[in-house]
Coordinates of C-alpha atoms in Angstrom, one line a residue:
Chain A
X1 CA -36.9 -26.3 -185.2
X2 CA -38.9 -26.0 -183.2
X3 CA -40.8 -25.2 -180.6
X4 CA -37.7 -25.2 -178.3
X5 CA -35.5 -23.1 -181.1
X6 CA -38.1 -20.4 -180.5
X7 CA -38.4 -20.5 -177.0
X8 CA -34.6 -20.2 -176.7
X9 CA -34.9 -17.0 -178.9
X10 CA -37.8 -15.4 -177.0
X11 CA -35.5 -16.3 -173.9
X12 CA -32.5 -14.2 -175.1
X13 CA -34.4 -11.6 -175.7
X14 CA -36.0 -11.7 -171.9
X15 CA -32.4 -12.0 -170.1
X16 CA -31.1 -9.0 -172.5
X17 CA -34.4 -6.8 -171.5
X18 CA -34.1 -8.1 -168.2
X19 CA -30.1 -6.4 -168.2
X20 CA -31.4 -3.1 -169.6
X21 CA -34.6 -2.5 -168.0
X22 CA -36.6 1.0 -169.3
X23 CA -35.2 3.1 -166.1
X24 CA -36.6 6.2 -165.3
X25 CA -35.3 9.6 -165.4
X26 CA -32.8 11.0 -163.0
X27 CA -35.6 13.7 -162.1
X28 CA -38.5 11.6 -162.1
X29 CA -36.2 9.5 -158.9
X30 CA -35.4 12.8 -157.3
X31 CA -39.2 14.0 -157.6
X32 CA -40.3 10.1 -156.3
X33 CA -37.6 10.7 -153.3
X34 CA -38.9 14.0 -152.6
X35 CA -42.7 12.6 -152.3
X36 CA -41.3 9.6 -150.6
X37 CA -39.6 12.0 -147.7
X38 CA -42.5 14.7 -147.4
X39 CA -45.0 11.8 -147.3
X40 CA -43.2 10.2 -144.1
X41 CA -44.9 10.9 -140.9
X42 CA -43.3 13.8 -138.6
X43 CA -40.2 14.0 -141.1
X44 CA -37.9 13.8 -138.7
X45 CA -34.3 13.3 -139.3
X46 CA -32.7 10.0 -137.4
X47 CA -29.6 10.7 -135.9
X48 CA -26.7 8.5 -136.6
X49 CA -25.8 8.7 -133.0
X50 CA -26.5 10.4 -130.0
X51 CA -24.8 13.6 -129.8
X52 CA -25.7 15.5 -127.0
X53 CA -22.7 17.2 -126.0
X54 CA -23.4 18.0 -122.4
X55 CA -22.8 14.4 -121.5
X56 CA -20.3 13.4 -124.2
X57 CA -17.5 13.5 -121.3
X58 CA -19.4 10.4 -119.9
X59 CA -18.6 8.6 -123.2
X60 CA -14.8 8.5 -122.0
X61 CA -13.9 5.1 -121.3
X62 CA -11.7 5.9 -117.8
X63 CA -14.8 8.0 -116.8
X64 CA -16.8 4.8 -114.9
X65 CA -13.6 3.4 -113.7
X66 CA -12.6 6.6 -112.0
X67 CA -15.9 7.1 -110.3
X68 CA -16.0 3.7 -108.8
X69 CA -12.7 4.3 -107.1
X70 CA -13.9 7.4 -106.2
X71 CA -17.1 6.1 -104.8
X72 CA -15.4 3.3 -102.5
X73 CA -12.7 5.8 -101.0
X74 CA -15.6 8.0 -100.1
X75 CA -17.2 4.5 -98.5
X76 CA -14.2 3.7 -96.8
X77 CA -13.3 7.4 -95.6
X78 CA -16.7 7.5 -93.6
X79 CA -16.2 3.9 -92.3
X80 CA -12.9 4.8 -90.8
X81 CA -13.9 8.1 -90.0
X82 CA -16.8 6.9 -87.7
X83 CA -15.6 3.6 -86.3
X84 CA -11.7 3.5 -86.9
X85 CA -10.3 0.1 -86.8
X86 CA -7.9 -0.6 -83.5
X87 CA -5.1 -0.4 -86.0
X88 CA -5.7 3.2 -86.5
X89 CA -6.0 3.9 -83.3
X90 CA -2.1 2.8 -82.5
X91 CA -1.0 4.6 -85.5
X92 CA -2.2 8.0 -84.5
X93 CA -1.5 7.4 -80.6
X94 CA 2.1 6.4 -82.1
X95 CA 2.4 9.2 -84.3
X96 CA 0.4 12.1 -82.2
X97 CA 0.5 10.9 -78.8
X98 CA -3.1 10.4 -78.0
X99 CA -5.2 7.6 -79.0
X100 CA -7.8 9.9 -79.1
X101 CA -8.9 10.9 -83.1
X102 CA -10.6 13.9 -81.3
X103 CA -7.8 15.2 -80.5
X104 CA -6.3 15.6 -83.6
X105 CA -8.9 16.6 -85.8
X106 CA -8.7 20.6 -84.8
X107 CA -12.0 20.7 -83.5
X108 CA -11.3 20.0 -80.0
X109 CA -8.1 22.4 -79.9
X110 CA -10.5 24.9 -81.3
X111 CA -12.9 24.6 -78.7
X112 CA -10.3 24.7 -75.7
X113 CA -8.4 27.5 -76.9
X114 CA -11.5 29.9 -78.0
X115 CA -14.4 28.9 -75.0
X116 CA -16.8 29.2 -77.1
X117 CA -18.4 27.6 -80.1
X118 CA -17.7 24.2 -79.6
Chain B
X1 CA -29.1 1.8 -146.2
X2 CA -29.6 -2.2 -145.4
X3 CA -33.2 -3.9 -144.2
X4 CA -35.3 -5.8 -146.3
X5 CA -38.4 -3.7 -148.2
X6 CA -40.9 -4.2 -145.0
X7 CA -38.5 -3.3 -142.7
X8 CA -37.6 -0.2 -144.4
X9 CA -41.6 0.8 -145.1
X10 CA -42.2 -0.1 -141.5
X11 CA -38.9 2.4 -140.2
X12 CA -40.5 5.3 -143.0
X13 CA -44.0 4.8 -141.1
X14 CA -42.2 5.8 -138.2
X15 CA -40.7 8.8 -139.0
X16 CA -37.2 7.5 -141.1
X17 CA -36.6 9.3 -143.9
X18 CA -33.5 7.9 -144.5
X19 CA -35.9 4.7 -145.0
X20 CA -38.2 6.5 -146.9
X21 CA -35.5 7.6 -149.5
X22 CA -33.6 4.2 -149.6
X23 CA -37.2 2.7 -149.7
X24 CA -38.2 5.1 -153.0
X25 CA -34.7 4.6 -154.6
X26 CA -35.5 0.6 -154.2
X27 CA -39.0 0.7 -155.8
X28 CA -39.2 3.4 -158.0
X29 CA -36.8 2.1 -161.0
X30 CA -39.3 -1.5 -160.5
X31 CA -42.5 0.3 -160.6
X32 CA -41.4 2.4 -163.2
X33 CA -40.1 -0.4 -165.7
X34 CA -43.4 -2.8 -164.8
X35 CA -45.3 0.7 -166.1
X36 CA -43.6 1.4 -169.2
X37 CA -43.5 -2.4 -170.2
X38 CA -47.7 -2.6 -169.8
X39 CA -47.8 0.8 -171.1
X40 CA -44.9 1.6 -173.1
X41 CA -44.9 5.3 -172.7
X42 CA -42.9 6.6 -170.3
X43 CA -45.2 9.8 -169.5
X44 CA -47.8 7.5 -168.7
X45 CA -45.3 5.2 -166.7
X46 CA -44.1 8.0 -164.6
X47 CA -47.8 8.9 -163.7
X48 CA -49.0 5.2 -162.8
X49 CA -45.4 5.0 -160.5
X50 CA -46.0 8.3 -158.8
X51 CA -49.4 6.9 -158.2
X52 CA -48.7 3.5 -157.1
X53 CA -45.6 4.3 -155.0
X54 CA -47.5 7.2 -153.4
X55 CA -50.5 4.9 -152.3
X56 CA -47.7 2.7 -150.9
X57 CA -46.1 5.8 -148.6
X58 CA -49.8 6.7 -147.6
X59 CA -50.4 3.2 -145.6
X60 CA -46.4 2.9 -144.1
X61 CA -47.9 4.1 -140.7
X62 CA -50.3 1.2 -140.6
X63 CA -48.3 -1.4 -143.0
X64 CA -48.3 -5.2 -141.3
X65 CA -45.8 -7.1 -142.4
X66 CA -47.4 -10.4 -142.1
X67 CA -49.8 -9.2 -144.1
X68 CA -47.8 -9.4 -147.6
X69 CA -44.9 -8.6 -149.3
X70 CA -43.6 -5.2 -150.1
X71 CA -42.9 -6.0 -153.5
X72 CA -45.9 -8.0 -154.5
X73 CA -48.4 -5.3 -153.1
X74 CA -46.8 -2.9 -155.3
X75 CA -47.1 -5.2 -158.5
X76 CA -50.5 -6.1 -157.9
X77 CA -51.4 -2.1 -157.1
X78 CA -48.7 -1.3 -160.4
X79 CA -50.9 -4.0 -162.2
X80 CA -54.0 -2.4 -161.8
X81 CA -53.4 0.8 -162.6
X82 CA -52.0 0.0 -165.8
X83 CA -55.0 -1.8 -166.8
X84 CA -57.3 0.7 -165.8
X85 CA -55.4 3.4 -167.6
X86 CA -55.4 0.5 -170.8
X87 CA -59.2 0.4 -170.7
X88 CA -59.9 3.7 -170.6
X89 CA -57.5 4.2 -174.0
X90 CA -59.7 1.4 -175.4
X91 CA -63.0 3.9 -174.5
X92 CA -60.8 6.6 -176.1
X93 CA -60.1 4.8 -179.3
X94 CA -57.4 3.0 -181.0
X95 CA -56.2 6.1 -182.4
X96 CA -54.1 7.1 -178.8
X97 CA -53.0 3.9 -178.4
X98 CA -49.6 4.2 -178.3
X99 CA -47.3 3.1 -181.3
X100 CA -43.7 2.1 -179.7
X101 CA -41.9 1.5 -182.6
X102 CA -42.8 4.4 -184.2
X103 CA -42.0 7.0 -181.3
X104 CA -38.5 5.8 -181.0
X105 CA -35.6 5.7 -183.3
X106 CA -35.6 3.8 -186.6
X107 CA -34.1 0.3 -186.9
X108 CA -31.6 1.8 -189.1
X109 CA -30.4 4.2 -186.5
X110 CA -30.0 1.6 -183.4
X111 CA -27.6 -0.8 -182.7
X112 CA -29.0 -4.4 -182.5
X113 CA -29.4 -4.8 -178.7
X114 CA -31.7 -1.3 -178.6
X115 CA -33.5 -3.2 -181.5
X116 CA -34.4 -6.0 -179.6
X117 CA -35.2 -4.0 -177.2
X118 CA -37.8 -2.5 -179.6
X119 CA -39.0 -5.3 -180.9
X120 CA -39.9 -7.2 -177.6
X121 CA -41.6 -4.3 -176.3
X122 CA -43.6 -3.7 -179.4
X123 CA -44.6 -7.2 -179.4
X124 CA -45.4 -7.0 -175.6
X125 CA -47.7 -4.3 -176.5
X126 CA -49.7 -6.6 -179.2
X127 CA -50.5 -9.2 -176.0
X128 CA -53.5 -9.2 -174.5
X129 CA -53.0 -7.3 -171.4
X130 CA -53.7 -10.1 -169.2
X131 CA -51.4 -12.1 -171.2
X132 CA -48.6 -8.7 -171.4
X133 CA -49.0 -8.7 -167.4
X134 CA -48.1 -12.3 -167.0
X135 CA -45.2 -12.6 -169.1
X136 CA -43.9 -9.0 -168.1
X137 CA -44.1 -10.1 -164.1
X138 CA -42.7 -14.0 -165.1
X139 CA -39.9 -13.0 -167.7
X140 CA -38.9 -9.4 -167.2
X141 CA -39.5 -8.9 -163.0
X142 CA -38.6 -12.9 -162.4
X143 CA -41.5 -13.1 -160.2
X144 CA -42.6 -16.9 -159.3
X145 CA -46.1 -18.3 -160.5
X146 CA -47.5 -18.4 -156.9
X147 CA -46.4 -14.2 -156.6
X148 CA -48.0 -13.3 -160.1
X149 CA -51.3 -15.3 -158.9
X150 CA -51.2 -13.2 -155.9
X151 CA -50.2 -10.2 -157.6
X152 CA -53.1 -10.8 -160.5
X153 CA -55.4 -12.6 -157.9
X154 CA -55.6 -15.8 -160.0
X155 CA -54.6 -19.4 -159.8
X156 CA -51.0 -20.3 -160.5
X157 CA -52.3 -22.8 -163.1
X158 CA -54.2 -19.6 -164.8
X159 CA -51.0 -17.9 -164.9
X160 CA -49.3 -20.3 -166.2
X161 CA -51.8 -20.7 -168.6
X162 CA -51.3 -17.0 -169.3
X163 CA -47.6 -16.8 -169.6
X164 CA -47.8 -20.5 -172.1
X165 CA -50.4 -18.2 -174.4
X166 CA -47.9 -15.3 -174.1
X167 CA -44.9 -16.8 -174.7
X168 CA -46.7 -18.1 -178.1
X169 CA -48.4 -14.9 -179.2
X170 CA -45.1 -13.1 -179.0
X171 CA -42.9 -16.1 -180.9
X172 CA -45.7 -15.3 -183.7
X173 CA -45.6 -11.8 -183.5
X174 CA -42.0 -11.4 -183.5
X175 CA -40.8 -14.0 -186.1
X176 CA -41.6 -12.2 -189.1
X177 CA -39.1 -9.6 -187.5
X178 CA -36.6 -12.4 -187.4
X179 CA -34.2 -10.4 -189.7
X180 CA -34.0 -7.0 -188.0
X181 CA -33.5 -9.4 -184.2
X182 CA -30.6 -11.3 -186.0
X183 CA -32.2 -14.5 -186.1
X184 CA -31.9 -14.3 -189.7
X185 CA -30.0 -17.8 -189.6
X186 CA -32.2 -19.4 -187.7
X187 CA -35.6 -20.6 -187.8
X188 CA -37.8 -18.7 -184.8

């Protein structure tokens, strides 16, 4: 006996408190929660996302790709519209008679037919 | 909610109160059962958590976590506030010391773990508290010799020092008790 006999004891008697520690009262947690949230600075709530609805529709996934098309037809439209490529220019001589874009636009038939304006 | 204890004191410093409540329903049961095994009431336990955990949530704004761990500022802060209520009883007088055994159930009534129970924490309570602190923070927290000489400012051999005189008082104390712990067989 012993020494180490006695040391085992005191041991098991360790690892069972140690498995049923004292544990405080439901209420005394709730109260320590409820100091532990009113003593946090500017108790503010964090969201768990972002949720401002205005710009939720930007959260769609075909939003961006639709835009980007969007965008470079707009590019190209204004490219053409200002410096069509000679390609162009036979397609509407071809199909309109007149290699002139002018012409076809409504702007210049407008002006002929009313004198004034344009 | 996940994040170590620094990272959720840092997050309640800022404003989280989910942090702060995960933070509380981390530390509180700890603080509480480090209490109520130096003091062994639990009135007096819930007080010196309240006070304890409440001087924590006062310096989350400012906390740096380099400086120390969660957990052993709130021993060492636990710690001391247990001894200073301990003294002042002394001042008081023996008289409203607390008696464990006798404020809870007879032997008779409990089943043998609860007596165990019992018995360790009564014989806890016969330590010196310098000696009760040690062996609570080694044995019954699991906290390494180099955290309890941080937590009671001392050097690891004078904790270990401390938990060796413990561990001896309460084989002494508790071995005429050797019957009612079901060591009757054996020799503690």
């Amino acid at each position: 006996m012993t020494k180490q006999r006695a040391e085992d004891d005191l041991d098991v008697l360790f690892a069972a408190a140690r498995k049923d520690p004292p544990l405080p009262s439901d209420a005394f947690t709730d109260h320590m929660r409820q100091m532990a949230v009113a003593a946090t600075p500017m108790a503010t709530v964090t969201p768990d996302a972002p949720t401002s609805s205005a710009f939720a529709w930007l959260r769609a996934p075909w939003i961006w790709s639709a835009g980007t098309a969007f965008a470079s037809a707009l590019v190209v439209g204004v490219f053409v519209g200002i410096n069509p490529p000679t390609a162009v220019l036979d397609a509407t001589a071809q199909i309109f008679e007149t290699p002139d874009l002018w012409d076809v636009s409504g702007y210049g038939a407008y002006g002929e037919t009313t004198g004034d304006l344009l | 909610m996940q994040g170590d204890d620094a990272d959720l004191l840092v997050a309640m410093g800022q404003g989280d109160v989910r942090a702060a409540r995960a933070l509380s329903d981390r530390l509180t049961p700890r603080v509480y059962a480090q209490a109520f095994r130096m003091v062994g009431r639990q009135d007096v336990a819930e007080d010196i958590a309240q006070d304890a955990l409440m001087r924590l949530w006062n310096i989350a704004p400012d906390w740096d976590r380099h400086r120390a761990k969660v957990t052993t500022w709130i021993y060492r802060v636990t710690a001391n506030l247990c001894i200073d209520y301990l003294r002042k009883q002394r001042f008081v007088g023996s008289d409203e010391l607390p008696d464990v055994a006798d404020t809870r159930p007879s032997v008779a009534d409990q089943m043998h773990q609860s007596v165990r129970h019992d018995a360790l924490q009564s014989a806890l309570m016969d330590l010196p508290e310098r000696q009760r602190q040690a062996v609570v923070l080694r044995h019954l927290e699991e906290l390494s010799n180099p955290e309890i000489a941080q937590v009671m400012d001392l050097t690891v051999e004078a904790v270990e020092s401390l938990v060796a005189r413990g561990k001896r008082k309460l084989t002494e104390i508790l071995s005429p008790k050797k019957a009612a712990l079901g060591y009757a067989d054996q020799k503690v």
